Amino acid sequence: MSGRQTLFGVELDPLTMDETVARCLEAVRDGRQLEIGVVNAAKLVNMRRDARLARAVSGCDLVLADGQAVVWAGRVLRAPLPERVAGIDLFLRLLTEAEAAGLPVYFLGARQDVLEQMLRRVADRFPRLEVAGSRNGYFDDSQQEAIAEAIARSGAQMLFLGMTSPKKEIFTAAYGARTGARVVHGVGGSFDILAGVTKRAPGSWQRWGLEWLYRALQEPRRLGRRYLTTNAAFLLMTARELIRLNPSAAPANRSH
């Protein structure tokens, strides 16, 4: 795809939210499949460490900046991205469009109780939305093919995967085409947010790129150290890339 920006060796699509939604609806209309990958600071760090994750994300038809830190890094490193396209916001926009156009959707992910709570809330919020099917995200690799076939039989035009990385990316890479869904979007922890299990950061926190901190404060034991480690690694990656682009920014070696 032309016009992509390269950031840390990863090609990203410099699209706004409206442009992304338009691309998704075009894919449904044209009968093409569009696999969507989203990256934040943590995922870009993990892609350096996990070749399978890197291949899965890079193989997506659209790769979007889900994190505000990615947009800022793009600005600093001369790979400008117009805005953050947060996975959960895209998810909600696509549900709105699917309801309006009568497009059936499938939800795959989360614990069974969370999934059921989310389905109830989705039904309240999008009363005319056609849900072709759903399944929790607890399955092993041997079940992936059967799940993809079940999604294909459901006739879903949009598939949303509420699973963690790299599980959702690996499923999409291996079986996304088999599902028959025209739009395949990995939405991470969005099912938990829609179900009311976890709270999303207020808008002001999002604008300052502090959504990670809000989440860490909710689950400090599980997420605190992980976010601090990946954020430090991301800052280091950005500094190294800046020095590579601007060698004069590197500290001079002094001989005594």
PDB file of C-alpha atoms in Angstrom:
ATOM      1  CA  MET A   1       0.000   0.000   0.000  1.00  0.00           C
ATOM      2  CA  SER A   2       1.441   3.384  -0.985  1.00  0.00           C
ATOM      3  CA  GLY A   3       1.800   6.291   1.371  1.00  0.00           C
ATOM      4  CA  ARG A   4       2.743   4.246   4.411  1.00  0.00           C
ATOM      5  CA  GLN A   5       5.068   5.630   7.083  1.00  0.00           C
ATOM      6  CA  THR A   6       7.883   3.508   8.479  1.00  0.00           C
ATOM      7  CA  LEU A   7       8.435   3.678  12.226  1.00  0.00           C
ATOM      8  CA  PHE A   8      10.935   1.365  13.961  1.00  0.00           C
ATOM      9  CA  GLY A   9      10.942  -0.758  10.814  1.00  0.00           C
ATOM     10  CA  VAL A  10       7.148  -1.196  10.928  1.00  0.00           C
ATOM     11  CA  GLU A  11       4.964   0.188   8.144  1.00  0.00           C
ATOM     12  CA  LEU A  12       1.960   2.140   9.453  1.00  0.00           C
ATOM     13  CA  ASP A  13      -0.988   3.582   7.562  1.00  0.00           C
ATOM     14  CA  PRO A  14      -1.300   7.358   8.142  1.00  0.00           C
ATOM     15  CA  LEU A  15      -5.099   7.398   8.304  1.00  0.00           C
ATOM     16  CA  THR A  16      -7.621   9.336  10.333  1.00  0.00           C
ATOM     17  CA  MET A  17     -10.475   7.557  12.102  1.00  0.00           C
ATOM     18  CA  ASP A  18     -12.951   8.614   9.381  1.00  0.00           C
ATOM     19  CA  GLU A  19     -10.635   7.369   6.619  1.00  0.00           C
ATOM     20  CA  THR A  20     -10.194   4.035   8.426  1.00  0.00           C
ATOM     21  CA  VAL A  21     -13.953   3.524   8.782  1.00  0.00           C
ATOM     22  CA  ALA A  22     -14.396   4.364   5.088  1.00  0.00           C
ATOM     23  CA  ARG A  23     -11.757   1.759   4.144  1.00  0.00           C
ATOM     24  CA  CYS A  24     -13.573  -0.861   6.222  1.00  0.00           C
ATOM     25  CA  LEU A  25     -16.932  -0.155   4.598  1.00  0.00           C
ATOM     26  CA  GLU A  26     -15.303  -0.237   1.140  1.00  0.00           C
ATOM     27  CA  ALA A  27     -13.887  -3.692   1.903  1.00  0.00           C
ATOM     28  CA  VAL A  28     -17.343  -4.996   2.874  1.00  0.00           C
ATOM     29  CA  ARG A  29     -18.910  -3.437  -0.216  1.00  0.00           C
ATOM     30  CA  ASP A  30     -16.206  -4.799  -2.555  1.00  0.00           C
ATOM     31  CA  GLY A  31     -16.132  -8.273  -0.989  1.00  0.00           C
ATOM     32  CA  ARG A  32     -12.473  -7.950   0.049  1.00  0.00           C
ATOM     33  CA  GLN A  33     -11.025  -8.905   3.394  1.00  0.00           C
ATOM     34  CA  LEU A  34      -9.354  -6.220   5.488  1.00  0.00           C
ATOM     35  CA  GLU A  35      -7.294  -7.364   8.464  1.00  0.00           C
ATOM     36  CA  ILE A  36      -6.610  -4.525  10.883  1.00  0.00           C
ATOM     37  CA  GLY A  37      -3.579  -4.370  13.143  1.00  0.00           C
ATOM     38  CA  VAL A  38      -3.096  -1.717  15.814  1.00  0.00           C
ATOM     39  CA  VAL A  39       0.124  -0.827  17.599  1.00  0.00           C
ATOM     40  CA  ASN A  40       0.909   1.039  20.794  1.00  0.00           C
ATOM     41  CA  ALA A  41       4.243   1.592  22.512  1.00  0.00           C
ATOM     42  CA  ALA A  42       4.172  -1.778  24.301  1.00  0.00           C
ATOM     43  CA  LYS A  43       3.355  -3.731  21.155  1.00  0.00           C
ATOM     44  CA  LEU A  44       6.138  -2.053  19.151  1.00  0.00           C
ATOM     45  CA  VAL A  45       8.565  -3.049  21.908  1.00  0.00           C
ATOM     46  CA  ASN A  46       7.230  -6.617  21.961  1.00  0.00           C
ATOM     47  CA  MET A  47       7.449  -6.874  18.165  1.00  0.00           C
ATOM     48  CA  ARG A  48      11.215  -6.391  18.532  1.00  0.00           C
ATOM     49  CA  ARG A  49      11.316  -9.389  20.888  1.00  0.00           C
ATOM     50  CA  ASP A  50       8.732 -11.651  19.233  1.00  0.00           C
ATOM     51  CA  ALA A  51       9.289 -12.359  15.535  1.00  0.00           C
ATOM     52  CA  ARG A  52       5.964 -14.193  15.239  1.00  0.00           C
ATOM     53  CA  LEU A  53       4.059 -11.182  16.553  1.00  0.00           C
ATOM     54  CA  ALA A  54       6.014  -8.864  14.254  1.00  0.00           C
ATOM     55  CA  ARG A  55       5.168 -10.993  11.196  1.00  0.00           C
ATOM     56  CA  ALA A  56       1.496 -11.201  12.181  1.00  0.00           C
ATOM     57  CA  VAL A  57       1.120  -7.439  12.653  1.00  0.00           C
ATOM     58  CA  SER A  58       3.126  -6.532   9.557  1.00  0.00           C
ATOM     59  CA  GLY A  59       0.985  -8.911   7.500  1.00  0.00           C
ATOM     60  CA  CYS A  60      -2.200  -6.946   8.278  1.00  0.00           C
ATOM     61  CA  ASP A  61      -3.805  -4.904   5.495  1.00  0.00           C
ATOM     62  CA  LEU A  62      -4.005  -1.840   7.733  1.00  0.00           C
ATOM     63  CA  VAL A  63      -1.620  -1.088  10.615  1.00  0.00           C
ATOM     64  CA  LEU A  64      -2.779   1.821  12.761  1.00  0.00           C
ATOM     65  CA  ALA A  65      -1.388   3.928  15.607  1.00  0.00           C
ATOM     66  CA  ASP A  66      -3.485   2.853  18.597  1.00  0.00           C
ATOM     67  CA  GLY A  67      -1.323   4.684  21.146  1.00  0.00           C
ATOM     68  CA  GLN A  68      -0.733   8.418  21.519  1.00  0.00           C
ATOM     69  CA  ALA A  69       2.965   7.730  22.164  1.00  0.00           C
ATOM     70  CA  VAL A  70       3.213   6.198  18.676  1.00  0.00           C
ATOM     71  CA  VAL A  71       1.802   9.395  17.129  1.00  0.00           C
ATOM     72  CA  TRP A  72       4.289  11.497  19.105  1.00  0.00           C
ATOM     73  CA  ALA A  73       7.202   9.233  18.121  1.00  0.00           C
ATOM     74  CA  GLY A  74       6.111   9.498  14.477  1.00  0.00           C
ATOM     75  CA  ARG A  75       6.268  13.289  14.725  1.00  0.00           C
ATOM     76  CA  VAL A  76       9.734  13.273  16.303  1.00  0.00           C
ATOM     77  CA  LEU A  77      11.109  10.665  13.889  1.00  0.00           C
ATOM     78  CA  ARG A  78       9.794  12.267  10.693  1.00  0.00           C
ATOM     79  CA  ALA A  79       7.120   9.628  10.062  1.00  0.00           C
ATOM     80  CA  PRO A  80       4.021  11.775  10.749  1.00  0.00           C
ATOM     81  CA  LEU A  81       0.697  10.104  11.494  1.00  0.00           C
ATOM     82  CA  PRO A  82      -2.430  12.298  11.399  1.00  0.00           C
ATOM     83  CA  GLU A  83      -4.010  11.076  14.618  1.00  0.00           C
ATOM     84  CA  ARG A  84      -4.409   8.225  17.022  1.00  0.00           C
ATOM     85  CA  VAL A  85      -6.900   5.604  15.828  1.00  0.00           C
ATOM     86  CA  ALA A  86      -7.686   3.857  19.105  1.00  0.00           C
ATOM     87  CA  GLY A  87      -8.804   0.257  18.691  1.00  0.00           C
ATOM     88  CA  ILE A  88     -11.806   0.643  21.001  1.00  0.00           C
ATOM     89  CA  ASP A  89     -13.003   3.813  19.249  1.00  0.00           C
ATOM     90  CA  LEU A  90     -12.743   2.116  15.865  1.00  0.00           C
ATOM     91  CA  PHE A  91     -14.608  -0.876  17.332  1.00  0.00           C
ATOM     92  CA  LEU A  92     -17.507   1.350  18.446  1.00  0.00           C
ATOM     93  CA  ARG A  93     -17.597   3.218  15.139  1.00  0.00           C
ATOM     94  CA  LEU A  94     -17.760  -0.060  13.232  1.00  0.00           C
ATOM     95  CA  LEU A  95     -20.559  -1.360  15.466  1.00  0.00           C
ATOM     96  CA  THR A  96     -22.507   1.822  14.681  1.00  0.00           C
ATOM     97  CA  GLU A  97     -21.925   1.354  10.948  1.00  0.00           C
ATOM     98  CA  ALA A  98     -22.772  -2.360  11.082  1.00  0.00           C
ATOM     99  CA  GLU A  99     -26.058  -1.609  12.867  1.00  0.00           C
ATOM    100  CA  ALA A 100     -26.986   1.060  10.308  1.00  0.00           C
ATOM    101  CA  ALA A 101     -26.111  -1.112   7.295  1.00  0.00           C
ATOM    102  CA  GLY A 102     -27.465  -4.420   8.632  1.00  0.00           C
ATOM    103  CA  LEU A 103     -24.050  -6.103   8.627  1.00  0.00           C
ATOM    104  CA  PRO A 104     -23.802  -9.188  10.885  1.00  0.00           C
ATOM    105  CA  VAL A 105     -20.924  -9.239  13.385  1.00  0.00           C
ATOM    106  CA  TYR A 106     -19.134 -11.898  15.447  1.00  0.00           C
ATOM    107  CA  PHE A 107     -17.448 -11.430  18.827  1.00  0.00           C
ATOM    108  CA  LEU A 108     -14.561 -13.715  19.777  1.00  0.00           C
ATOM    109  CA  GLY A 109     -12.771 -13.271  23.095  1.00  0.00           C
ATOM    110  CA  ALA A 110     -12.859 -12.604  26.853  1.00  0.00           C
ATOM    111  CA  ARG A 111     -14.097 -14.883  29.634  1.00  0.00           C
ATOM    112  CA  GLN A 112     -17.575 -16.320  29.149  1.00  0.00           C
ATOM    113  CA  ASP A 113     -19.131 -14.180  31.904  1.00  0.00           C
ATOM    114  CA  VAL A 114     -17.503 -11.009  30.539  1.00  0.00           C
ATOM    115  CA  LEU A 115     -18.619 -11.866  27.005  1.00  0.00           C
ATOM    116  CA  GLU A 116     -22.211 -12.388  28.133  1.00  0.00           C
ATOM    117  CA  GLN A 117     -22.231  -9.087  30.049  1.00  0.00           C
ATOM    118  CA  MET A 118     -20.781  -7.289  27.017  1.00  0.00           C
ATOM    119  CA  LEU A 119     -23.418  -8.819  24.727  1.00  0.00           C
ATOM    120  CA  ARG A 120     -26.172  -7.525  27.022  1.00  0.00           C
ATOM    121  CA  ARG A 121     -24.700  -4.026  27.000  1.00  0.00           C
ATOM    122  CA  VAL A 122     -24.130  -4.089  23.232  1.00  0.00           C
ATOM    123  CA  ALA A 123     -27.784  -5.117  22.748  1.00  0.00           C
ATOM    124  CA  ASP A 124     -28.877  -2.107  24.824  1.00  0.00           C
ATOM    125  CA  ARG A 125     -26.584   0.297  23.008  1.00  0.00           C
ATOM    126  CA  PHE A 126     -27.060  -1.074  19.472  1.00  0.00           C
ATOM    127  CA  PRO A 127     -30.561  -2.584  19.528  1.00  0.00           C
ATOM    128  CA  ARG A 128     -30.735  -3.246  15.777  1.00  0.00           C
ATOM    129  CA  LEU A 129     -27.240  -4.772  15.514  1.00  0.00           C
ATOM    130  CA  GLU A 130     -27.252  -8.288  14.052  1.00  0.00           C
ATOM    131  CA  VAL A 131     -24.943 -10.518  16.132  1.00  0.00           C
ATOM    132  CA  ALA A 132     -24.158 -13.566  13.992  1.00  0.00           C
ATOM    133  CA  GLY A 133     -22.417 -15.351  16.857  1.00  0.00           C
ATOM    134  CA  SER A 134     -19.956 -15.179  19.722  1.00  0.00           C
ATOM    135  CA  ARG A 135     -17.440 -17.330  21.576  1.00  0.00           C
ATOM    136  CA  ASN A 136     -15.174 -16.799  24.567  1.00  0.00           C
ATOM    137  CA  GLY A 137     -11.433 -16.430  24.001  1.00  0.00           C
ATOM    138  CA  TYR A 138     -10.328 -19.456  25.993  1.00  0.00           C
ATOM    139  CA  PHE A 139      -9.252 -22.094  23.499  1.00  0.00           C
ATOM    140  CA  ASP A 140      -6.027 -23.790  22.492  1.00  0.00           C
ATOM    141  CA  ASP A 141      -4.332 -23.817  19.103  1.00  0.00           C
ATOM    142  CA  SER A 142      -5.911 -27.115  18.091  1.00  0.00           C
ATOM    143  CA  GLN A 143      -9.380 -25.478  18.173  1.00  0.00           C
ATOM    144  CA  GLN A 144      -8.530 -22.485  15.981  1.00  0.00           C
ATOM    145  CA  GLU A 145      -9.527 -24.028  12.665  1.00  0.00           C
ATOM    146  CA  ALA A 146     -12.916 -25.228  13.948  1.00  0.00           C
ATOM    147  CA  ILE A 147     -13.607 -21.772  15.403  1.00  0.00           C
ATOM    148  CA  ALA A 148     -12.730 -20.106  12.095  1.00  0.00           C
ATOM    149  CA  GLU A 149     -15.093 -22.482  10.283  1.00  0.00           C
ATOM    150  CA  ALA A 150     -17.900 -21.707  12.759  1.00  0.00           C
ATOM    151  CA  ILE A 151     -17.410 -17.966  12.151  1.00  0.00           C
ATOM    152  CA  ALA A 152     -17.545 -18.571   8.384  1.00  0.00           C
ATOM    153  CA  ARG A 153     -20.822 -20.510   8.753  1.00  0.00           C
ATOM    154  CA  SER A 154     -22.304 -17.675  10.815  1.00  0.00           C
ATOM    155  CA  GLY A 155     -22.096 -15.315   7.834  1.00  0.00           C
ATOM    156  CA  ALA A 156     -20.485 -12.541   9.897  1.00  0.00           C
ATOM    157  CA  GLN A 157     -19.185  -9.613   7.841  1.00  0.00           C
ATOM    158  CA  MET A 158     -17.175  -8.131  10.705  1.00  0.00           C
ATOM    159  CA  LEU A 159     -15.159 -10.107  13.261  1.00  0.00           C
ATOM    160  CA  PHE A 160     -13.958  -8.528  16.510  1.00  0.00           C
ATOM    161  CA  LEU A 161     -11.318 -10.319  18.566  1.00  0.00           C
ATOM    162  CA  GLY A 162     -11.258  -9.360  22.240  1.00  0.00           C
ATOM    163  CA  MET A 163      -8.038 -11.205  23.030  1.00  0.00           C
ATOM    164  CA  THR A 164      -4.548 -10.259  24.186  1.00  0.00           C
ATOM    165  CA  SER A 165      -1.446 -10.002  22.021  1.00  0.00           C
ATOM    166  CA  PRO A 166       0.014 -12.022  20.458  1.00  0.00           C
ATOM    167  CA  LYS A 167      -2.910 -14.484  20.498  1.00  0.00           C
ATOM    168  CA  LYS A 168      -5.273 -12.312  18.466  1.00  0.00           C
ATOM    169  CA  GLU A 169      -2.628 -11.390  15.869  1.00  0.00           C
ATOM    170  CA  ILE A 170      -1.552 -15.001  15.447  1.00  0.00           C
ATOM    171  CA  PHE A 171      -5.169 -16.184  15.057  1.00  0.00           C
ATOM    172  CA  THR A 172      -5.809 -13.450  12.476  1.00  0.00           C
ATOM    173  CA  ALA A 173      -2.666 -14.289  10.509  1.00  0.00           C
ATOM    174  CA  ALA A 174      -3.392 -18.020  10.452  1.00  0.00           C
ATOM    175  CA  TYR A 175      -7.191 -18.134  10.161  1.00  0.00           C
ATOM    176  CA  GLY A 176      -8.485 -14.634   9.398  1.00  0.00           C
ATOM    177  CA  ALA A 177      -9.113 -15.484   5.745  1.00  0.00           C
ATOM    178  CA  ARG A 178     -10.850 -18.746   6.693  1.00  0.00           C
ATOM    179  CA  THR A 179     -13.457 -16.871   8.774  1.00  0.00           C
ATOM    180  CA  GLY A 180     -14.896 -15.225   5.666  1.00  0.00           C
ATOM    181  CA  ALA A 181     -15.358 -11.952   7.579  1.00  0.00           C
ATOM    182  CA  ARG A 182     -14.675  -8.870   5.460  1.00  0.00           C
ATOM    183  CA  VAL A 183     -13.298  -6.844   8.374  1.00  0.00           C
ATOM    184  CA  VAL A 184     -11.180  -8.530  11.057  1.00  0.00           C
ATOM    185  CA  HIS A 185     -10.291  -6.235  13.939  1.00  0.00           C
ATOM    186  CA  GLY A 186      -8.372  -7.224  17.077  1.00  0.00           C
ATOM    187  CA  VAL A 187      -9.765  -5.041  19.871  1.00  0.00           C
ATOM    188  CA  GLY A 188      -7.747  -6.325  22.848  1.00  0.00           C
ATOM    189  CA  GLY A 189      -9.339  -5.474  26.194  1.00  0.00           C
ATOM    190  CA  SER A 190     -12.297  -3.605  24.654  1.00  0.00           C
ATOM    191  CA  PHE A 191     -14.749  -6.376  25.579  1.00  0.00           C
ATOM    192  CA  ASP A 192     -13.865  -5.854  29.261  1.00  0.00           C
ATOM    193  CA  ILE A 193     -14.474  -2.105  28.928  1.00  0.00           C
ATOM    194  CA  LEU A 194     -17.818  -2.525  27.149  1.00  0.00           C
ATOM    195  CA  ALA A 195     -18.839  -5.089  29.770  1.00  0.00           C
ATOM    196  CA  GLY A 196     -18.017  -2.616  32.536  1.00  0.00           C
ATOM    197  CA  VAL A 197     -15.367  -4.884  34.067  1.00  0.00           C
ATOM    198  CA  THR A 198     -12.591  -2.325  33.567  1.00  0.00           C
ATOM    199  CA  LYS A 199     -12.893   1.443  33.211  1.00  0.00           C
ATOM    200  CA  ARG A 200     -11.429   3.402  30.346  1.00  0.00           C
ATOM    201  CA  ALA A 201      -9.234   6.390  31.056  1.00  0.00           C
ATOM    202  CA  PRO A 202     -10.950   9.800  30.870  1.00  0.00           C
ATOM    203  CA  GLY A 203     -10.411  11.799  27.690  1.00  0.00           C
ATOM    204  CA  SER A 204      -7.855  14.118  29.289  1.00  0.00           C
ATOM    205  CA  TRP A 205      -5.661  11.146  30.262  1.00  0.00           C
ATOM    206  CA  GLN A 206      -5.951   9.794  26.717  1.00  0.00           C
ATOM    207  CA  ARG A 207      -4.940  13.108  25.153  1.00  0.00           C
ATOM    208  CA  TRP A 208      -1.820  13.232  27.341  1.00  0.00           C
ATOM    209  CA  GLY A 209      -0.911   9.656  26.418  1.00  0.00           C
ATOM    210  CA  LEU A 210      -1.516   8.423  29.971  1.00  0.00           C
ATOM    211  CA  GLU A 211      -4.060   5.691  29.298  1.00  0.00           C
ATOM    212  CA  TRP A 212      -1.409   3.123  30.244  1.00  0.00           C
ATOM    213  CA  LEU A 213      -1.005   4.789  33.669  1.00  0.00           C
ATOM    214  CA  TYR A 214      -4.761   4.773  34.279  1.00  0.00           C
ATOM    215  CA  ARG A 215      -4.861   1.054  33.516  1.00  0.00           C
ATOM    216  CA  ALA A 216      -1.810   0.385  35.678  1.00  0.00           C
ATOM    217  CA  LEU A 217      -3.445   2.175  38.601  1.00  0.00           C
ATOM    218  CA  GLN A 218      -6.472  -0.116  38.236  1.00  0.00           C
ATOM    219  CA  GLU A 219      -4.326  -3.261  38.193  1.00  0.00           C
ATOM    220  CA  PRO A 220      -0.957  -2.253  39.700  1.00  0.00           C
ATOM    221  CA  ARG A 221       0.252  -5.768  40.555  1.00  0.00           C
ATOM    222  CA  ARG A 222      -0.481  -7.172  37.093  1.00  0.00           C
ATOM    223  CA  LEU A 223       0.290  -4.176  34.874  1.00  0.00           C
ATOM    224  CA  GLY A 224       2.477  -1.724  36.813  1.00  0.00           C
ATOM    225  CA  ARG A 225       5.885  -3.245  36.234  1.00  0.00           C
ATOM    226  CA  ARG A 226       5.011  -4.357  32.689  1.00  0.00           C
ATOM    227  CA  TYR A 227       4.055  -0.844  31.584  1.00  0.00           C
ATOM    228  CA  LEU A 228       7.061   0.794  33.236  1.00  0.00           C
ATOM    229  CA  THR A 229       9.390  -1.696  31.553  1.00  0.00           C
ATOM    230  CA  THR A 230       7.871  -1.396  28.064  1.00  0.00           C
ATOM    231  CA  ASN A 231       7.563   2.406  28.274  1.00  0.00           C
ATOM    232  CA  ALA A 232      11.231   2.728  29.239  1.00  0.00           C
ATOM    233  CA  ALA A 233      12.160   0.425  26.347  1.00  0.00           C
ATOM    234  CA  PHE A 234      10.011   2.498  23.952  1.00  0.00           C
ATOM    235  CA  LEU A 235      11.687   5.742  25.038  1.00  0.00           C
ATOM    236  CA  LEU A 236      15.087   4.140  24.514  1.00  0.00           C
ATOM    237  CA  MET A 237      14.040   2.873  21.055  1.00  0.00           C
ATOM    238  CA  THR A 238      12.859   6.370  20.129  1.00  0.00           C
ATOM    239  CA  ALA A 239      16.077   8.015  21.393  1.00  0.00           C
ATOM    240  CA  ARG A 240      18.244   5.555  19.460  1.00  0.00           C
ATOM    241  CA  GLU A 241      16.250   6.131  16.277  1.00  0.00           C
ATOM    242  CA  LEU A 242      16.480   9.906  16.733  1.00  0.00           C
ATOM    243  CA  ILE A 243      20.263   9.659  17.072  1.00  0.00           C
ATOM    244  CA  ARG A 244      20.399   7.471  13.964  1.00  0.00           C
ATOM    245  CA  LEU A 245      18.413  10.092  12.012  1.00  0.00           C
ATOM    246  CA  ASN A 246      20.377  13.008  13.524  1.00  0.00           C
ATOM    247  CA  PRO A 247      23.924  11.845  14.284  1.00  0.00           C
ATOM    248  CA  SER A 248      24.793  15.325  15.566  1.00  0.00           C
ATOM    249  CA  ALA A 249      22.333  14.737  18.431  1.00  0.00           C
ATOM    250  CA  ALA A 250      24.578  12.011  19.840  1.00  0.00           C
ATOM    251  CA  PRO A 251      26.924  13.016  22.683  1.00  0.00           C
ATOM    252  CA  ALA A 252      30.428  13.692  21.391  1.00  0.00           C
ATOM    253  CA  ASN A 253      33.205  11.315  22.412  1.00  0.00           C
ATOM    254  CA  ARG A 254      35.887  13.193  24.278  1.00  0.00           C
ATOM    255  CA  SER A 255      39.449  12.001  24.370  1.00  0.00           C
ATOM    256  CA  HIS A 256      41.555  13.044  27.302  1.00  0.00           C
TER     257      HIS A 256
END
